[in-house]
PDB file of C-alpha atoms in Angstrom:
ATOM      1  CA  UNK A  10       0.000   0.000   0.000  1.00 70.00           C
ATOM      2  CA  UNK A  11       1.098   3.403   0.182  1.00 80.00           C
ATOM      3  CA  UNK A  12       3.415   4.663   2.621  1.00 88.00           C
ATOM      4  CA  UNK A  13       4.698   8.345   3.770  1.00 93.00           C
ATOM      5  CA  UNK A  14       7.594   8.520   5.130  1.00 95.00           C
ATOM      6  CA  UNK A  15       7.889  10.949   7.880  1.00 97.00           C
ATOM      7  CA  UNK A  16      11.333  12.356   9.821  1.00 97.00           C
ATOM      8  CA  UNK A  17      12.579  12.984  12.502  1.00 97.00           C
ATOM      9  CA  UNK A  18      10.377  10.805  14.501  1.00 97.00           C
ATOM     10  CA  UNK A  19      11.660  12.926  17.648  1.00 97.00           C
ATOM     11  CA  UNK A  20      13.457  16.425  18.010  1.00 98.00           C
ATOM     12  CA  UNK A  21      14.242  17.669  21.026  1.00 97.00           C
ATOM     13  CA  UNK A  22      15.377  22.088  20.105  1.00 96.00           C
ATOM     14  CA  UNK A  23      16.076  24.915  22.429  1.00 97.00           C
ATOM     15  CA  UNK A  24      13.899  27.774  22.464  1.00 97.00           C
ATOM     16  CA  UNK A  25      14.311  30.164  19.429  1.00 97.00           C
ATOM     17  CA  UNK A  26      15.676  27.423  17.185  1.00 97.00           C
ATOM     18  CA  UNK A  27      14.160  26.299  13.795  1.00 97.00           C
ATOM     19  CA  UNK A  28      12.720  22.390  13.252  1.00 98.00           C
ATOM     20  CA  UNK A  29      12.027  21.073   9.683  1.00 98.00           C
ATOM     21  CA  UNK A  30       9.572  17.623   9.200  1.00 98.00           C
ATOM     22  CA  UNK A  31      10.019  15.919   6.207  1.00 97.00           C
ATOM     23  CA  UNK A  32       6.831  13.768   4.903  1.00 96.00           C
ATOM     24  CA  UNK A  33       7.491  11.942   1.297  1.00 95.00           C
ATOM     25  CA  UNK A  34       5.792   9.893  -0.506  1.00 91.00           C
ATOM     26  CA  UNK A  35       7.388   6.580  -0.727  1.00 90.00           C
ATOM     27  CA  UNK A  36       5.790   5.032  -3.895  1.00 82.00           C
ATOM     28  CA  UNK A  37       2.799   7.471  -4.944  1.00 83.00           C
ATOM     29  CA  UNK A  38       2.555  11.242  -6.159  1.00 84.00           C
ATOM     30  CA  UNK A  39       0.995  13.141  -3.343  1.00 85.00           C
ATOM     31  CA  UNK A  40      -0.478  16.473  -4.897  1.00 84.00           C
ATOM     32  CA  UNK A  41      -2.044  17.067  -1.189  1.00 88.00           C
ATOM     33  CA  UNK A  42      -0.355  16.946   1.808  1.00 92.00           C
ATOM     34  CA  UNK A  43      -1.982  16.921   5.526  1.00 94.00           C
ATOM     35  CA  UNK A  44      -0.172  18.487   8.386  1.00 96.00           C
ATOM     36  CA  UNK A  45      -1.947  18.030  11.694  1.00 96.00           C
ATOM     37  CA  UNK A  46      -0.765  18.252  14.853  1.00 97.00           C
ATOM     38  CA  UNK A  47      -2.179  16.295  18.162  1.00 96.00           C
ATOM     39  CA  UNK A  48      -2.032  17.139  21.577  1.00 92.00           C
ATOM     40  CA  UNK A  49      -1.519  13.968  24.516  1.00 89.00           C
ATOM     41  CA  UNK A  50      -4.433  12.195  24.322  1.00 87.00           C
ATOM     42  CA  UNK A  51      -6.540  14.360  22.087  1.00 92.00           C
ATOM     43  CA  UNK A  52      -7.598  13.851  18.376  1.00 94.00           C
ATOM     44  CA  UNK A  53      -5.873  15.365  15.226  1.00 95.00           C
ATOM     45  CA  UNK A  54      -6.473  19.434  14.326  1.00 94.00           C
ATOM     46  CA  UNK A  55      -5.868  19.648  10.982  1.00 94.00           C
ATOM     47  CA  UNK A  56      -3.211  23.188  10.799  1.00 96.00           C
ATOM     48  CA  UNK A  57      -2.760  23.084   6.983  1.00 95.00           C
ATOM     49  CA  UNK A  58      -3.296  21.694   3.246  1.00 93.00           C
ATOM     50  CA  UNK A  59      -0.032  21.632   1.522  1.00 90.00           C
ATOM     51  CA  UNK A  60      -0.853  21.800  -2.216  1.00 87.00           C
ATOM     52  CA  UNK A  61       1.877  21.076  -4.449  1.00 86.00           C
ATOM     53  CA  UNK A  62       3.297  24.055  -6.192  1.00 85.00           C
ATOM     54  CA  UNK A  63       1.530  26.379  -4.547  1.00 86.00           C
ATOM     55  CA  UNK A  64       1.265  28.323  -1.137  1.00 89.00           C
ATOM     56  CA  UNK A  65      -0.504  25.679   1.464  1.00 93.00           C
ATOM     57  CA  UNK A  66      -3.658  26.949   3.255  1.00 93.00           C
ATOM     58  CA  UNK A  67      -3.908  27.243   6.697  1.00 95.00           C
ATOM     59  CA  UNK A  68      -6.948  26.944   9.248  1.00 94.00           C
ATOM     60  CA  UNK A  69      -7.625  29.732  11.085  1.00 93.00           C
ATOM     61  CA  UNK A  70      -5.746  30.423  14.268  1.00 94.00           C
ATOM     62  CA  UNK A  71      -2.317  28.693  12.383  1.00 96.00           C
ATOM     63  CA  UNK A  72       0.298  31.020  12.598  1.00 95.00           C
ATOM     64  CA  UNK A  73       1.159  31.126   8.983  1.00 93.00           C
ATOM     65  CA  UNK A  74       4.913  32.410   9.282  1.00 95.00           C
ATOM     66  CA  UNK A  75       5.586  30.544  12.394  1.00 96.00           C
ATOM     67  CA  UNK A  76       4.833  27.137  10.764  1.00 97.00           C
ATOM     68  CA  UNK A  77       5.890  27.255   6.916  1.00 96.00           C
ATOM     69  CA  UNK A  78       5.269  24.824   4.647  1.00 95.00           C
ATOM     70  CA  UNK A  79       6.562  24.111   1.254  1.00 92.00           C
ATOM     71  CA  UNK A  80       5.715  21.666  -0.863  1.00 91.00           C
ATOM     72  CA  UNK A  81       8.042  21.569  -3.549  1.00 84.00           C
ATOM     73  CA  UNK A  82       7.778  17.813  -5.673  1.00 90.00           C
ATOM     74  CA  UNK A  83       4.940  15.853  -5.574  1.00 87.00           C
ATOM     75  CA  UNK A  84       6.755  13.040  -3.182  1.00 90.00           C
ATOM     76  CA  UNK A  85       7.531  16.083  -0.149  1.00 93.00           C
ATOM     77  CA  UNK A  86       6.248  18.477   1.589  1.00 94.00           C
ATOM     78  CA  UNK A  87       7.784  20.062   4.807  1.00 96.00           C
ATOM     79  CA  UNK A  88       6.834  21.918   7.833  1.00 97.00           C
ATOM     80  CA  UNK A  89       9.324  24.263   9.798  1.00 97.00           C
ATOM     81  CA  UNK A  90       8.682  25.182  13.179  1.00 98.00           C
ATOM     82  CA  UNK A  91      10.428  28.662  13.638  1.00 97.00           C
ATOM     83  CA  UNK A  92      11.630  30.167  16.174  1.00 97.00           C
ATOM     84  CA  UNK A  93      10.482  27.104  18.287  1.00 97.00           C
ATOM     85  CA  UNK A  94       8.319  27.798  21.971  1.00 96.00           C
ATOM     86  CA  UNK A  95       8.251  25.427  24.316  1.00 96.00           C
ATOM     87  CA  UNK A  96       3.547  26.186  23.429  1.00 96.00           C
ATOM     88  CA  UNK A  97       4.792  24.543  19.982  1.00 97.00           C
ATOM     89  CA  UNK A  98       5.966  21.016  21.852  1.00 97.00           C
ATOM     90  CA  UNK A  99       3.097  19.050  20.343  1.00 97.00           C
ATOM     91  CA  UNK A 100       3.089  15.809  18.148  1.00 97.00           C
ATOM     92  CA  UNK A 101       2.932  16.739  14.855  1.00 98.00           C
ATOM     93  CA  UNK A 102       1.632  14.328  11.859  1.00 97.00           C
ATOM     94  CA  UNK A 103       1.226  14.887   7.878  1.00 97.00           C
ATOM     95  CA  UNK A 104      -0.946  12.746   5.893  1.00 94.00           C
ATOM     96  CA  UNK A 105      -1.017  12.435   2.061  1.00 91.00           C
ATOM     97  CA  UNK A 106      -4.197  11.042  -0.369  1.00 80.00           C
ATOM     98  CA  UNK A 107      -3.993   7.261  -0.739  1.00 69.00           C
ATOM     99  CA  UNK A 108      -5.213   5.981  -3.891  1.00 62.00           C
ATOM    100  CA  UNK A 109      -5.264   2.652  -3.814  1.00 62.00           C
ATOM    101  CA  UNK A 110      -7.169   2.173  -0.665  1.00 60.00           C
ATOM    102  CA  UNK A 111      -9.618   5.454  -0.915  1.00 62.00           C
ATOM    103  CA  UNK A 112      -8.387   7.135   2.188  1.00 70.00           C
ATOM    104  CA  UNK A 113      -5.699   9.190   3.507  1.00 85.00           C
ATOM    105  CA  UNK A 114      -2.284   7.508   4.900  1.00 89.00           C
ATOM    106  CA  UNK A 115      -0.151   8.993   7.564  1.00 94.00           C
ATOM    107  CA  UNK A 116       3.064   9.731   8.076  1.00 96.00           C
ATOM    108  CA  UNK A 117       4.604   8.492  11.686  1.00 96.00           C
ATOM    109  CA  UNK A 118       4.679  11.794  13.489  1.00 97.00           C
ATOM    110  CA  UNK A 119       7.145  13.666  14.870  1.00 98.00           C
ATOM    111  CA  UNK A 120       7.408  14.368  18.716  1.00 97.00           C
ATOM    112  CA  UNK A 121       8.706  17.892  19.036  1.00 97.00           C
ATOM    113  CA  UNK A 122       9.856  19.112  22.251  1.00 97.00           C
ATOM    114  CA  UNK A 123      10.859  22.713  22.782  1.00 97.00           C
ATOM    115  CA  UNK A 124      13.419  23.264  25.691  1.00 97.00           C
TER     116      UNK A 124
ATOM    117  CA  UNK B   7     -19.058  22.875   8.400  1.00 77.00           C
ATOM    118  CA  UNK B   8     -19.136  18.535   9.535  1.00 83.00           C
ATOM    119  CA  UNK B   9     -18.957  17.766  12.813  1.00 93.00           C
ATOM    120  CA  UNK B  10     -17.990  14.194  14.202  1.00 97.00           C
ATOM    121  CA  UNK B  11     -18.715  13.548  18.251  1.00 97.00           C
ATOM    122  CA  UNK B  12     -17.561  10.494  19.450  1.00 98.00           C
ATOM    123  CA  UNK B  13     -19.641  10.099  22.851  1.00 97.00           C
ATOM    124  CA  UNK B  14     -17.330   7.369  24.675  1.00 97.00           C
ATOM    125  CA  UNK B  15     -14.142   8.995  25.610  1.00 96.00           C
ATOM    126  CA  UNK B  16     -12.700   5.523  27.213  1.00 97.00           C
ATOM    127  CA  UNK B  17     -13.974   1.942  27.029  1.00 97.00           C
ATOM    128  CA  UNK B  18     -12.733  -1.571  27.967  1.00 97.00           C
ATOM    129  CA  UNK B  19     -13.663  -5.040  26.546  1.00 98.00           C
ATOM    130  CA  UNK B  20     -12.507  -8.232  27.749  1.00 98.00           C
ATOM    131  CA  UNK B  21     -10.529 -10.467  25.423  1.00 98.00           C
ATOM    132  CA  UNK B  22     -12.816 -12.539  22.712  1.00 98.00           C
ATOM    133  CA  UNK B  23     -15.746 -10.541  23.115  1.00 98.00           C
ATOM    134  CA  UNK B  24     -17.397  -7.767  20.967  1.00 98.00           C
ATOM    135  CA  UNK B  25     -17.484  -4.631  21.310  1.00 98.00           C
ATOM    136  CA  UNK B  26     -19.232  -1.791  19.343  1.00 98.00           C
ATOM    137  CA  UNK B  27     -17.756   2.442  19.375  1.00 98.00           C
ATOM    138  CA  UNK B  28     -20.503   5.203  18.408  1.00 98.00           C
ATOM    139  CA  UNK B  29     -19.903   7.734  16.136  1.00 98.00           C
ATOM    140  CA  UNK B  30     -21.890  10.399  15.029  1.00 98.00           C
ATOM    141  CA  UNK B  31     -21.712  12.990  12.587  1.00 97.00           C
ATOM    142  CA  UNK B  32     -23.490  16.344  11.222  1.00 96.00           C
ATOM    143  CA  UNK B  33     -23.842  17.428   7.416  1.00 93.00           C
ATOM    144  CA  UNK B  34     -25.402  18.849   5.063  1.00 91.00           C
ATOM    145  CA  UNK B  35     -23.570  16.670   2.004  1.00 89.00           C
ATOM    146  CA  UNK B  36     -24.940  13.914   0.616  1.00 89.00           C
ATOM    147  CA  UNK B  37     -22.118  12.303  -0.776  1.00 89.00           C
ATOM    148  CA  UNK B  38     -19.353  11.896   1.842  1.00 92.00           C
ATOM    149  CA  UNK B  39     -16.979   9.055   2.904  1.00 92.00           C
ATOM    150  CA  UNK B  40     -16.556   7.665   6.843  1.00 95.00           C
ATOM    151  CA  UNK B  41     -13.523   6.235   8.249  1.00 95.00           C
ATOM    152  CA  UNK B  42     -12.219   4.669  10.948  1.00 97.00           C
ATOM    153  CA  UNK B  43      -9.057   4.323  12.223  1.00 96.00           C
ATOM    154  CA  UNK B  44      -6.892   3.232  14.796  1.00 97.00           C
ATOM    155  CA  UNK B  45      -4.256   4.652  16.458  1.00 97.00           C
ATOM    156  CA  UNK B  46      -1.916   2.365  18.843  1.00 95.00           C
ATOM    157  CA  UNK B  47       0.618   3.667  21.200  1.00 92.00           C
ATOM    158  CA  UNK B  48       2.752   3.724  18.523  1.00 92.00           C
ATOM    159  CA  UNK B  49       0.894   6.623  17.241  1.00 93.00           C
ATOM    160  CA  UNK B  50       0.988   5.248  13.885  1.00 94.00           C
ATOM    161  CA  UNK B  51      -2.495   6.311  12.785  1.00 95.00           C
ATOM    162  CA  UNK B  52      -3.491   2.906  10.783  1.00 93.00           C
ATOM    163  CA  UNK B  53      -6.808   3.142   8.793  1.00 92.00           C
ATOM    164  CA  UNK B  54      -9.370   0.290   9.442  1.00 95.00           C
ATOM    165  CA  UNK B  55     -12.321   0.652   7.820  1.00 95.00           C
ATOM    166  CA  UNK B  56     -14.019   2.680   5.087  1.00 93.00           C
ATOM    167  CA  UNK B  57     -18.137   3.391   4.146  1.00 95.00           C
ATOM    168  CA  UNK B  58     -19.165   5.381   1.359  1.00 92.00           C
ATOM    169  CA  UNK B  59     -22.383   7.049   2.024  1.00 93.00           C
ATOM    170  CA  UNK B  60     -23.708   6.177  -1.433  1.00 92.00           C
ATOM    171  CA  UNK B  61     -23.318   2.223  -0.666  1.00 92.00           C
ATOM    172  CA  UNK B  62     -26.328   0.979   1.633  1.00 89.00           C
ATOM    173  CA  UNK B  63     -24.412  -2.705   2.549  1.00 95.00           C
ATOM    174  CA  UNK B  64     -22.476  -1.541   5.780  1.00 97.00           C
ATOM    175  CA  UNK B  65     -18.442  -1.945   4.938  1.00 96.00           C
ATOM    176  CA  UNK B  66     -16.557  -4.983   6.385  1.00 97.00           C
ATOM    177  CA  UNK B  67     -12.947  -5.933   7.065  1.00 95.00           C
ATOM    178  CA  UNK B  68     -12.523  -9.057   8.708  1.00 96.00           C
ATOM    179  CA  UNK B  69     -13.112  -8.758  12.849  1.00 98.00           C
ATOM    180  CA  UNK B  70     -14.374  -4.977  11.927  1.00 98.00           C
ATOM    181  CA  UNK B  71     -17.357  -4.231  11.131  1.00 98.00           C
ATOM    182  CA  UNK B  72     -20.071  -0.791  10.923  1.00 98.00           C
ATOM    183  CA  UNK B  73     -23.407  -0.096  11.162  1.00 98.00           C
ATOM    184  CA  UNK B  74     -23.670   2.765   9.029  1.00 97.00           C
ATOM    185  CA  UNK B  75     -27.218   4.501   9.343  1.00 97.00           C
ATOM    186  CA  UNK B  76     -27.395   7.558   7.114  1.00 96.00           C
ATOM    187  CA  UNK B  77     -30.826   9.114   7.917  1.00 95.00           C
ATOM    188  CA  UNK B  78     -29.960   8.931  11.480  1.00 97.00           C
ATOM    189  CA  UNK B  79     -25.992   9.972  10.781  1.00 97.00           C
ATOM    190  CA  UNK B  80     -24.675   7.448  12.740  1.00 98.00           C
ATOM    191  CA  UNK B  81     -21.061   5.603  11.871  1.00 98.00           C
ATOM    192  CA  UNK B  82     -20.786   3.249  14.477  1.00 98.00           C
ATOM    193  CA  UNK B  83     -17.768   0.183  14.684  1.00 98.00           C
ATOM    194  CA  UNK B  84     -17.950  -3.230  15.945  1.00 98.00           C
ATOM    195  CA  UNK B  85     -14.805  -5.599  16.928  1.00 98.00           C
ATOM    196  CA  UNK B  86     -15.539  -9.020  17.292  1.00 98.00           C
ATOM    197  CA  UNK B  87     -13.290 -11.329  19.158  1.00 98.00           C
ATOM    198  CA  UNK B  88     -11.035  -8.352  20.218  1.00 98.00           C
ATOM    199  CA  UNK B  89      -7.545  -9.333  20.443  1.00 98.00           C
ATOM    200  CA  UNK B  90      -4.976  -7.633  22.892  1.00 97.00           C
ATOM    201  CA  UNK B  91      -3.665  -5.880  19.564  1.00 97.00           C
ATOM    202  CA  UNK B  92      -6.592  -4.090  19.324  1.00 98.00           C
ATOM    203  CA  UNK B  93      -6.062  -1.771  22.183  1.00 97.00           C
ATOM    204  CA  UNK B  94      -5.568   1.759  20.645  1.00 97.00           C
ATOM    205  CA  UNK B  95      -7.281   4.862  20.556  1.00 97.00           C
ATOM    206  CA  UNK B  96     -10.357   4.699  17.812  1.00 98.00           C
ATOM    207  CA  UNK B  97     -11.297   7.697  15.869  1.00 98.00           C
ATOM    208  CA  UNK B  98     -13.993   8.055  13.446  1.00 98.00           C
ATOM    209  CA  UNK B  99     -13.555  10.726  10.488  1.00 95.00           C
ATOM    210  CA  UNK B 100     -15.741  12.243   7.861  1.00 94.00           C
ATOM    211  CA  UNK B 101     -14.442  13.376   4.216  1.00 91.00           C
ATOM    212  CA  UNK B 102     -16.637  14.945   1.759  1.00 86.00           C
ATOM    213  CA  UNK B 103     -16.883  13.905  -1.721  1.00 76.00           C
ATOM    214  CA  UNK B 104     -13.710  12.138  -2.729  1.00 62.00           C
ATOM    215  CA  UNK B 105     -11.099  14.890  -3.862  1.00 64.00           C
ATOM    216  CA  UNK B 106      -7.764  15.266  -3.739  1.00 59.00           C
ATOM    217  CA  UNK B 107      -7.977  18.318  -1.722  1.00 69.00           C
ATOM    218  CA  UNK B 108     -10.496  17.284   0.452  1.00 79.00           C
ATOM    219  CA  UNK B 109      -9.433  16.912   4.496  1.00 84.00           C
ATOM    220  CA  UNK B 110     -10.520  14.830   7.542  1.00 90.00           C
ATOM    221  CA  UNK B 111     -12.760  16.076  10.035  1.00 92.00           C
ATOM    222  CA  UNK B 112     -11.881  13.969  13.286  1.00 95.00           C
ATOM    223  CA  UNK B 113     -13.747  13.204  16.025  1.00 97.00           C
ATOM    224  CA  UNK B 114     -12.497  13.505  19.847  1.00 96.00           C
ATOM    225  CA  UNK B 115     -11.562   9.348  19.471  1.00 97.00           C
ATOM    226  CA  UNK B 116     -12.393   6.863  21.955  1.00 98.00           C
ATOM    227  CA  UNK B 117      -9.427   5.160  23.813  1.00 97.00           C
ATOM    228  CA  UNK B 118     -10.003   1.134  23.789  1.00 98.00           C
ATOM    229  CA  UNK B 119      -8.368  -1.350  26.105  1.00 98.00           C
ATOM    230  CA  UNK B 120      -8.385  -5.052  25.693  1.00 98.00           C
ATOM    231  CA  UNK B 121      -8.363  -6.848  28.754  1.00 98.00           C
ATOM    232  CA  UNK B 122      -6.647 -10.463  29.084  1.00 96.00           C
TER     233      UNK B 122
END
């Protein structure tokens, strides 16, 4: 099946500092990319659509210049964290259109904490 | 704008039996897709099951099952003969029409534990 690869699985940053998640597409084109982010033991809030080529769309209340996202190729799409808070310490998880089974696969999420 | 609620925040189920999570949803759409999936500590979010609204035989995947009532908006899953493996927080999501731009709406999830 599809699979998204998803890295680093954990960062650990001082306040101030810059993070970059990768999410690829292992073996599909992904013109849509998911980034969500989930707080301990809550469900998923969807913070942006990553659209290939373009500029991604966030949901209201996402800080659009503190999270960036590009999403350059049609196999990855990345989200930087900058000038990292310890608020921003959340799980983080991108998801990408899955073709062959009519849903949406994940990526692995990233643990991101913010010392 | 959809809204999933997911009423059980926590439920347990001893090993071998069934047991069935509610989900419900609000919409205006008519066409629209419902998921389920799991999530294990891993995190891994792993997708389980899948209903389009247009199909009237509720979806099927082995030990999952639904009961998918679309007057009444209602998604809900059953596990029979749950297996340890099965413990994992549950979440039921909603996707409009199948596009590629189209996201998940999520509901709040329902933590499950298998007991031995």
């Amino acid at each position: 099946g599809a699979v998204v690869s998803q890295h680093p699985s954990w960062v650990i940053c001082k306040s101030g500092t810059s993070v970059k998640i990768e999410c690829r597409s292992l073996d599909f084109q992904a013109t849509t990319m998911f980034w969500y982010r989930q707080f301990p033991k809550q469900s998923l809030m969807l913070m942006a659509t990553s659209n290939e080529g373009s500029k991604a769309t966030y949901e209201q209340g996402v800080e659009k210049d503190k999270f960036l996202i590009n999403h350059a190729s049609l196999t990855l799409s990345t989200l930087t964290v900058t000038s990292a808070h310890p608020e921003d310490s959340s799980f983080y998880i991108c998801s990408a259109r899955d073709l062959l089974r009519g849903g949406y696969t994940f990526g692995s999420g990233t643990r991101l904490t913010v010392v | 704008a959809q809204t999933v609620t997911q009423s059980q925040p926590e439920m347990s189920v001893q090993e071998a039996e069934t047991v069935t999570l509610s989900c419900t949803y609000d919409t205006s759409e008519n066409n629209y897709y419902l998921f389920w999936y799991k999530q294990p500590p891993s995190r891994q979010m792993i997708l389980v099951i899948r209903q389009e609204a247009y199909k009237q035989q509720n979806a099927t995947e082995n030990r999952f099952s639904v009961n998918f009532q679309k007057a009444a908006k209602s998604f809900s899953l059953k596990i029979s003969d749950s297996q340890l493996g099965d413990t994992a927080m549950y979440f039921c999501a909603f996707m409009k029409l199948y596009n590629a731009g189209n996201m998940l709406t999520f509901g709040g999830g329902t933590r499950l534990m298998v007991k031995p």
